[in-house]
Amino acid sequence: MEQKIKIAVQKSGRLYEDSIKLLKECGIGFSNGMNKLRTEAQNFPMEILFLRDDDIPQYVEDGVADIGIVGENILAETGKALNLVERLGFGKCRLSLAVPKSSAYEKLSDLNGMKIATSYSRVLQGYLKENKIQGEIHEISGSVEIAPSIGLADAVCDLVSSGSTLFANGLREVETVMSSEAVLVANRNLGSEQAAILDKLLFRMRAVRKARSNRYILLNAPDEKLETICNILPGMKSPTILPLAEKGWSSVHSVIDENDFWEITEKLKENGAEGILVVPIEKMII
Ligand code: PRT
Ligand code: ZN
């Protein structure tokens, strides 16, 4: 029988859509109808298991799944022995400490003696120990943000992305305990066939992610400005230069990082570039 890799992804929730989108952009076709617990890819040796995020590290450690997509916060909290294969750039958030707005909190040592409510007691315990703080941890499984207002705790340690939940509950974010994003994890003892499939998957994931953060740029430039313009453009190797029908002008093509987009296009314009076009890239193999 053909060997497959089993990947565990979140069944529903904040990581679900981006996980599915990433697999689909890797060219992996599968149906993921409601309430399905597992499905087989049609054109890639992969079986997809849909699970609660909290259970994913355990399943991967036990080898029920070979690999999984999970938040670093969950990985750290479950403390399972897994390989972190790749950061995936979505599901970004931070695990932070927050206190009521009225609190006199100024510095970390003010946490000494405080009751802190959290669902992340392992991570918090490590953080307090590292910083030599004696805090009292109250493990609760949900709605951590209401703990101070009902008198259950003096502070909370919870996940934050926009910060609006903390704000709505009259809390002030004071320290970041850890930053987190979705990561691809793998069992430490993958079979050689699964390891080879994982390599293929990684190759595709990197091509997809690289393409997402890059743009293809085309512009026209007078020939006497070509050298300056080529120096502004990073390019994969060097820009492509094609002569235009109009004498003394060339078309220049290159790839730029999305983050440098405005800076680069401004410089290009200042240096005589015209007709600048920027287009998305679907896949990028380098
Ligand atoms: O059902 P299952 O157990 O699988 O899902 P879940 O409900 O436990 O997790 P889910 O879907 O809420 O989150 C999955 C993962 O998404 C987390 O483990 C994080 O890695 C990541 N993530 C990214 C977040 C957030 N951003 C986030 N904002 N997880 C939770 N939140 C919470 C936050 O704690 C706050 O209460 O969302 C609320 C809104 O955040 P603000 O700061 O934008 O107001
Ligand atoms: Zn969960």
Short mmCIF file of C-alpha atoms and ligand atoms in Angstrom, two decimals:
data_model
loop_
_atom_site.label_atom_id
_atom_site.label_comp_id
_atom_site.label_asym_id
_atom_site.label_seq_id
_atom_site.Cartn_x
_atom_site.Cartn_y
_atom_site.Cartn_z
CA MET A 1 0.00 0.00 0.00
CA GLU A 2 1.19 3.50 -0.82
CA GLN A 3 2.55 5.33 2.22
CA LYS A 4 0.85 8.53 3.32
CA ILE A 5 1.60 11.30 5.75
CA LYS A 6 -1.08 12.04 8.34
CA ILE A 7 -1.51 15.70 9.20
CA ALA A 8 -3.58 16.97 12.13
CA VAL A 9 -5.25 20.36 11.68
CA GLN A 10 -7.73 22.27 13.81
CA LYS A 11 -11.29 21.13 13.21
CA SER A 12 -12.75 24.61 13.58
CA GLY A 13 -11.52 27.82 15.13
CA ARG A 14 -8.93 30.47 14.52
CA LEU A 15 -6.36 28.30 12.75
CA TYR A 16 -8.76 26.27 10.63
CA GLU A 17 -9.18 28.48 7.56
CA ASP A 18 -5.55 29.47 7.15
CA SER A 19 -4.42 25.86 7.62
CA ILE A 20 -6.80 24.65 4.89
CA LYS A 21 -5.86 27.54 2.62
CA LEU A 22 -2.16 26.77 2.97
CA LEU A 23 -2.66 23.09 2.10
CA LYS A 24 -4.85 23.99 -0.89
CA GLU A 25 -2.32 26.53 -2.14
CA CYS A 26 0.25 23.74 -1.93
CA GLY A 27 -1.84 22.06 -4.62
CA ILE A 28 -3.30 19.47 -2.27
CA GLY A 29 -6.89 18.72 -3.21
CA PHE A 30 -9.36 17.34 -0.66
CA SER A 31 -12.92 17.77 0.43
CA ASN A 32 -13.48 19.08 3.92
CA GLY A 33 -17.20 18.90 4.46
CA MET A 34 -18.80 19.75 7.77
CA ASN A 35 -18.31 17.30 10.61
CA LYS A 36 -15.69 15.25 8.81
CA LEU A 37 -13.06 13.89 11.15
CA ARG A 38 -10.70 12.72 8.45
CA THR A 39 -10.28 12.98 4.73
CA GLU A 40 -7.83 11.78 2.09
CA ALA A 41 -6.11 14.07 -0.37
CA GLN A 42 -6.80 13.20 -3.99
CA ASN A 43 -3.45 14.12 -5.50
CA PHE A 44 -0.92 13.98 -2.67
CA PRO A 45 -0.08 11.11 -0.29
CA MET A 46 -1.79 12.75 2.65
CA GLU A 47 -4.54 12.02 5.12
CA ILE A 48 -5.98 14.96 7.04
CA LEU A 49 -7.30 14.58 10.58
CA PHE A 50 -9.49 17.32 12.03
CA LEU A 51 -8.99 17.72 15.79
CA ARG A 52 -9.23 20.19 18.66
CA ASP A 53 -6.07 22.26 18.75
CA ASP A 54 -5.30 21.24 22.35
CA ASP A 55 -5.19 17.57 21.34
CA ILE A 56 -2.91 17.97 18.32
CA PRO A 57 0.48 17.81 20.12
CA GLN A 58 -0.51 14.59 21.91
CA TYR A 59 -1.70 12.93 18.70
CA VAL A 60 1.53 13.86 16.93
CA GLU A 61 3.67 12.69 19.83
CA ASP A 62 1.83 9.36 19.90
CA GLY A 63 2.24 8.97 16.15
CA VAL A 64 -1.53 8.88 15.48
CA ALA A 65 -0.69 11.84 13.23
CA ASP A 66 2.81 12.31 11.76
CA ILE A 67 2.66 16.09 11.59
CA GLY A 68 0.32 18.86 12.72
CA ILE A 69 -0.47 22.54 12.51
CA VAL A 70 -0.87 24.14 15.92
CA GLY A 71 -0.25 27.41 17.80
CA GLU A 72 3.15 27.69 19.48
CA ASN A 73 1.25 28.59 22.66
CA ILE A 74 -0.44 25.17 22.67
CA LEU A 75 2.82 23.42 21.86
CA ALA A 76 4.55 25.16 24.77
CA GLU A 77 1.68 24.53 27.17
CA THR A 78 1.36 20.82 26.44
CA GLY A 79 5.16 20.43 26.66
CA LYS A 80 5.18 17.52 24.19
CA ALA A 81 8.43 16.35 22.65
CA LEU A 82 7.94 17.29 18.99
CA ASN A 83 10.04 18.79 16.24
CA LEU A 84 9.10 22.35 15.32
CA VAL A 85 9.55 22.10 11.55
CA GLU A 86 8.38 25.48 10.28
CA ARG A 87 6.77 28.71 11.42
CA LEU A 88 3.76 29.40 9.25
CA GLY A 89 3.16 33.13 9.69
CA PHE A 90 -0.54 33.03 10.60
CA GLY A 91 -2.49 32.80 13.87
CA LYS A 92 -0.18 35.40 15.34
CA CYS A 93 -0.88 36.41 18.92
CA ARG A 94 0.90 36.85 22.21
CA LEU A 95 0.46 35.42 25.67
CA SER A 96 0.39 38.46 27.92
CA LEU A 97 -0.04 39.45 31.52
CA ALA A 98 -2.72 42.04 32.18
CA VAL A 99 -3.96 43.82 35.29
CA PRO A 100 -7.07 45.92 36.01
CA LYS A 101 -6.67 49.47 34.69
CA SER A 102 -6.85 50.77 38.25
CA SER A 103 -3.95 48.57 39.40
CA ALA A 104 -0.83 50.31 40.63
CA TYR A 105 1.29 47.79 38.67
CA GLU A 106 4.55 49.31 37.39
CA LYS A 107 7.10 46.53 37.12
CA LEU A 108 7.34 42.77 36.97
CA SER A 109 8.20 42.41 40.65
CA ASP A 110 4.79 43.92 41.48
CA LEU A 111 3.38 40.51 40.54
CA ASN A 112 4.85 39.04 43.74
CA GLY A 113 1.99 37.75 45.83
CA MET A 114 -0.64 38.34 43.16
CA LYS A 115 -3.21 35.75 42.11
CA ILE A 116 -2.95 35.24 38.36
CA ALA A 117 -5.72 33.52 36.38
CA THR A 118 -4.69 31.66 33.24
CA SER A 119 -5.25 28.64 30.98
CA TYR A 120 -1.50 28.56 30.39
CA SER A 121 -0.16 27.53 33.78
CA ARG A 122 2.86 25.63 32.50
CA VAL A 123 4.11 28.52 30.38
CA LEU A 124 3.29 31.06 33.09
CA GLN A 125 5.01 28.99 35.76
CA GLY A 126 8.17 28.88 33.65
CA TYR A 127 8.02 32.63 33.11
CA LEU A 128 7.51 33.42 36.81
CA LYS A 129 10.34 31.09 37.78
CA GLU A 130 12.70 32.60 35.23
CA ASN A 131 11.92 36.06 36.56
CA LYS A 132 12.04 34.96 40.22
CA ILE A 133 8.45 36.02 40.91
CA GLN A 134 6.31 34.35 43.56
CA GLY A 135 2.83 34.51 42.07
CA GLU A 136 -0.15 32.31 42.76
CA ILE A 137 -1.45 30.66 39.60
CA HIS A 138 -5.16 29.97 39.23
CA GLU A 139 -5.77 27.60 36.35
CA ILE A 140 -9.10 28.25 34.61
CA SER A 141 -10.13 26.92 31.25
CA GLY A 142 -12.10 29.77 29.68
CA SER A 143 -13.16 33.43 30.03
CA VAL A 144 -9.96 34.23 31.86
CA GLU A 145 -10.49 37.93 31.21
CA ILE A 146 -13.41 38.19 33.64
CA ALA A 147 -11.47 36.72 36.59
CA PRO A 148 -10.34 40.06 38.10
CA SER A 149 -13.79 41.67 37.94
CA ILE A 150 -15.38 38.78 39.84
CA GLY A 151 -12.66 38.87 42.46
CA LEU A 152 -11.04 35.59 41.43
CA ALA A 153 -7.64 37.03 40.58
CA ASP A 154 -5.48 40.17 40.65
CA ALA A 155 -4.10 39.64 37.16
CA VAL A 156 -4.58 37.44 34.11
CA CYS A 157 -2.26 35.75 31.66
CA ASP A 158 -4.09 35.21 28.37
CA LEU A 159 -3.77 35.30 24.60
CA VAL A 160 -4.10 38.69 22.97
CA SER A 161 -4.22 39.75 19.36
CA SER A 162 -5.92 43.13 18.91
CA GLY A 163 -6.21 43.76 22.65
CA SER A 164 -9.89 44.67 22.42
CA THR A 165 -10.99 41.84 24.73
CA LEU A 166 -8.66 43.07 27.46
CA PHE A 167 -9.81 46.63 26.89
CA ALA A 168 -13.49 45.67 27.04
CA ASN A 169 -12.86 43.98 30.38
CA GLY A 170 -11.07 46.96 31.91
CA LEU A 171 -7.66 45.31 31.76
CA ARG A 172 -4.26 46.74 30.87
CA GLU A 173 -1.64 44.60 29.12
CA VAL A 174 1.63 44.89 31.01
CA GLU A 175 4.05 42.11 29.96
CA THR A 176 4.46 39.71 27.05
CA VAL A 177 5.12 36.18 28.26
CA MET A 178 5.52 34.67 24.79
CA SER A 179 4.78 35.47 21.15
CA SER A 180 3.04 32.83 19.11
CA GLU A 181 2.08 31.86 15.59
CA ALA A 182 0.91 28.69 13.90
CA VAL A 183 3.71 26.17 13.43
CA LEU A 184 4.15 22.89 11.63
CA VAL A 185 5.23 20.20 14.08
CA ALA A 186 6.35 16.65 13.44
CA ASN A 187 6.72 13.42 15.35
CA ARG A 188 10.37 12.92 16.35
CA ASN A 189 10.56 9.44 14.81
CA LEU A 190 9.02 9.80 11.38
CA GLY A 191 9.42 6.86 9.03
CA SER A 192 11.66 7.50 6.03
CA GLU A 193 8.71 7.59 3.62
CA GLN A 194 6.84 10.08 5.78
CA ALA A 195 10.01 12.18 6.12
CA ALA A 196 10.31 12.27 2.32
CA ILE A 197 6.66 13.35 1.96
CA LEU A 198 7.22 16.02 4.62
CA ASP A 199 10.16 17.36 2.59
CA LYS A 200 7.93 17.64 -0.46
CA LEU A 201 5.24 19.40 1.54
CA LEU A 202 7.77 21.81 3.04
CA PHE A 203 9.15 22.63 -0.38
CA ARG A 204 5.64 23.58 -1.50
CA MET A 205 4.81 25.50 1.68
CA ARG A 206 7.96 27.58 1.34
CA ALA A 207 7.20 28.35 -2.31
CA VAL A 208 3.67 29.47 -1.38
CA ARG A 209 4.81 31.60 1.54
CA LYS A 210 7.67 33.16 -0.41
CA ALA A 211 5.29 34.08 -3.23
CA ARG A 212 2.86 35.66 -0.77
CA SER A 213 5.49 38.03 0.53
CA ASN A 214 6.91 38.98 -2.87
CA ARG A 215 5.66 41.01 -5.82
CA TYR A 216 6.68 41.03 -9.45
CA ILE A 217 7.55 44.54 -10.61
CA LEU A 218 7.72 45.83 -14.18
CA LEU A 219 8.72 49.34 -15.19
CA ASN A 220 10.03 51.41 -18.04
CA ALA A 221 13.26 53.35 -17.74
CA PRO A 222 15.43 55.52 -19.95
CA ASP A 223 18.61 53.62 -20.85
CA GLU A 224 20.91 56.14 -19.19
CA LYS A 225 19.17 55.46 -15.87
CA LEU A 226 19.27 51.68 -16.09
CA GLU A 227 22.29 51.21 -13.88
CA THR A 228 20.86 53.29 -11.01
CA ILE A 229 17.51 51.56 -11.33
CA CYS A 230 19.06 48.09 -11.30
CA ASN A 231 20.91 49.01 -8.13
CA ILE A 232 17.64 49.93 -6.43
CA LEU A 233 16.02 46.61 -7.39
CA PRO A 234 17.17 43.55 -5.44
CA GLY A 235 15.90 40.88 -7.89
CA MET A 236 16.30 37.13 -7.53
CA LYS A 237 19.53 37.09 -9.49
CA SER A 238 19.48 40.38 -11.36
CA PRO A 239 16.66 42.23 -13.07
CA THR A 240 15.58 41.24 -16.58
CA ILE A 241 16.07 44.07 -19.08
CA LEU A 242 14.21 44.12 -22.41
CA PRO A 243 14.45 46.88 -25.03
CA LEU A 244 11.25 48.83 -25.70
CA ALA A 245 10.05 49.74 -29.20
CA GLU A 246 10.77 53.35 -28.33
CA LYS A 247 14.49 53.95 -28.79
CA GLY A 248 16.52 54.77 -25.67
CA TRP A 249 14.02 53.05 -23.32
CA SER A 250 13.96 49.62 -21.69
CA SER A 251 11.53 47.54 -19.70
CA VAL A 252 12.89 46.24 -16.38
CA HIS A 253 11.38 43.24 -14.54
CA SER A 254 12.22 42.08 -11.05
CA VAL A 255 10.90 40.66 -7.77
CA ILE A 256 10.59 42.74 -4.62
CA ASP A 257 9.63 42.05 -1.03
CA GLU A 258 6.19 43.36 -0.18
CA ASN A 259 7.59 45.11 2.88
CA ASP A 260 10.01 47.15 0.77
CA PHE A 261 7.38 48.01 -1.82
CA TRP A 262 6.75 51.69 -1.02
CA GLU A 263 10.36 52.55 -0.35
CA ILE A 264 11.53 50.94 -3.57
CA THR A 265 8.81 52.37 -5.83
CA GLU A 266 9.42 55.88 -4.48
CA LYS A 267 13.16 55.57 -5.22
CA LEU A 268 12.41 54.17 -8.67
CA LYS A 269 10.17 57.10 -9.53
CA GLU A 270 12.72 59.61 -8.28
CA ASN A 271 15.24 57.98 -10.59
CA GLY A 272 13.20 58.20 -13.77
CA ALA A 273 11.16 54.98 -13.77
CA GLU A 274 7.77 55.22 -15.48
CA GLY A 275 4.76 52.97 -15.93
CA ILE A 276 5.47 50.94 -12.80
CA LEU A 277 3.34 47.80 -12.53
CA VAL A 278 3.31 45.55 -9.48
CA VAL A 279 1.63 42.14 -9.70
CA PRO A 280 1.17 39.24 -7.28
CA ILE A 281 3.15 36.04 -7.70
CA GLU A 282 1.39 32.70 -7.46
CA LYS A 283 4.30 30.41 -6.60
CA MET A 284 7.97 31.13 -6.19
CA ILE A 285 10.64 28.44 -6.42
CA ILE A 286 14.20 29.51 -5.74
O1 PRT B 1 -11.94 24.12 19.57
P1 PRT B 1 -10.48 24.24 19.77
O2 PRT B 1 -10.00 23.78 21.11
O3 PRT B 1 -9.72 23.63 18.62
O4 PRT B 1 -10.15 25.82 19.63
P2 PRT B 1 -9.90 26.93 20.76
O5 PRT B 1 -11.19 27.61 20.99
O6 PRT B 1 -9.15 26.38 21.92
O7 PRT B 1 -8.87 27.87 20.01
P3 PRT B 1 -9.10 29.10 19.02
O8 PRT B 1 -9.68 28.62 17.74
O9 PRT B 1 -9.76 30.22 19.74
O10 PRT B 1 -7.56 29.51 18.80
C1 PRT B 1 -6.68 28.66 18.17
C2 PRT B 1 -5.31 29.30 18.20
O11 PRT B 1 -5.35 30.57 17.52
C3 PRT B 1 -4.74 29.67 19.56
O12 PRT B 1 -4.19 28.56 20.23
C4 PRT B 1 -3.68 30.70 19.19
O13 PRT B 1 -2.50 30.02 18.78
C5 PRT B 1 -4.27 31.38 17.97
N1 PRT B 1 -4.81 32.75 18.23
C6 PRT B 1 -4.49 33.85 17.49
C7 PRT B 1 -5.67 33.14 19.18
C8 PRT B 1 -5.89 34.51 19.01
N2 PRT B 1 -5.14 34.93 17.95
C9 PRT B 1 -6.81 35.21 19.88
N3 PRT B 1 -7.02 36.41 19.75
N4 PRT B 1 -6.32 32.45 20.16
C10 PRT B 1 -7.17 33.10 20.95
N5 PRT B 1 -7.42 34.45 20.87
C11 PRT B 1 -8.45 35.01 21.82
C12 PRT B 1 -7.91 35.95 22.86
O14 PRT B 1 -7.51 35.22 23.99
C13 PRT B 1 -9.12 36.84 23.18
O15 PRT B 1 -9.90 36.25 24.18
O16 PRT B 1 -9.37 35.76 21.10
C14 PRT B 1 -9.95 36.78 21.90
C15 PRT B 1 -9.90 38.05 21.06
O17 PRT B 1 -8.61 38.61 21.01
P4 PRT B 1 -8.37 40.17 20.92
O18 PRT B 1 -7.07 40.48 21.64
O19 PRT B 1 -8.26 40.46 19.46
O20 PRT B 1 -9.54 40.87 21.56
ZN ZN B 2 -8.53 24.62 22.20
#
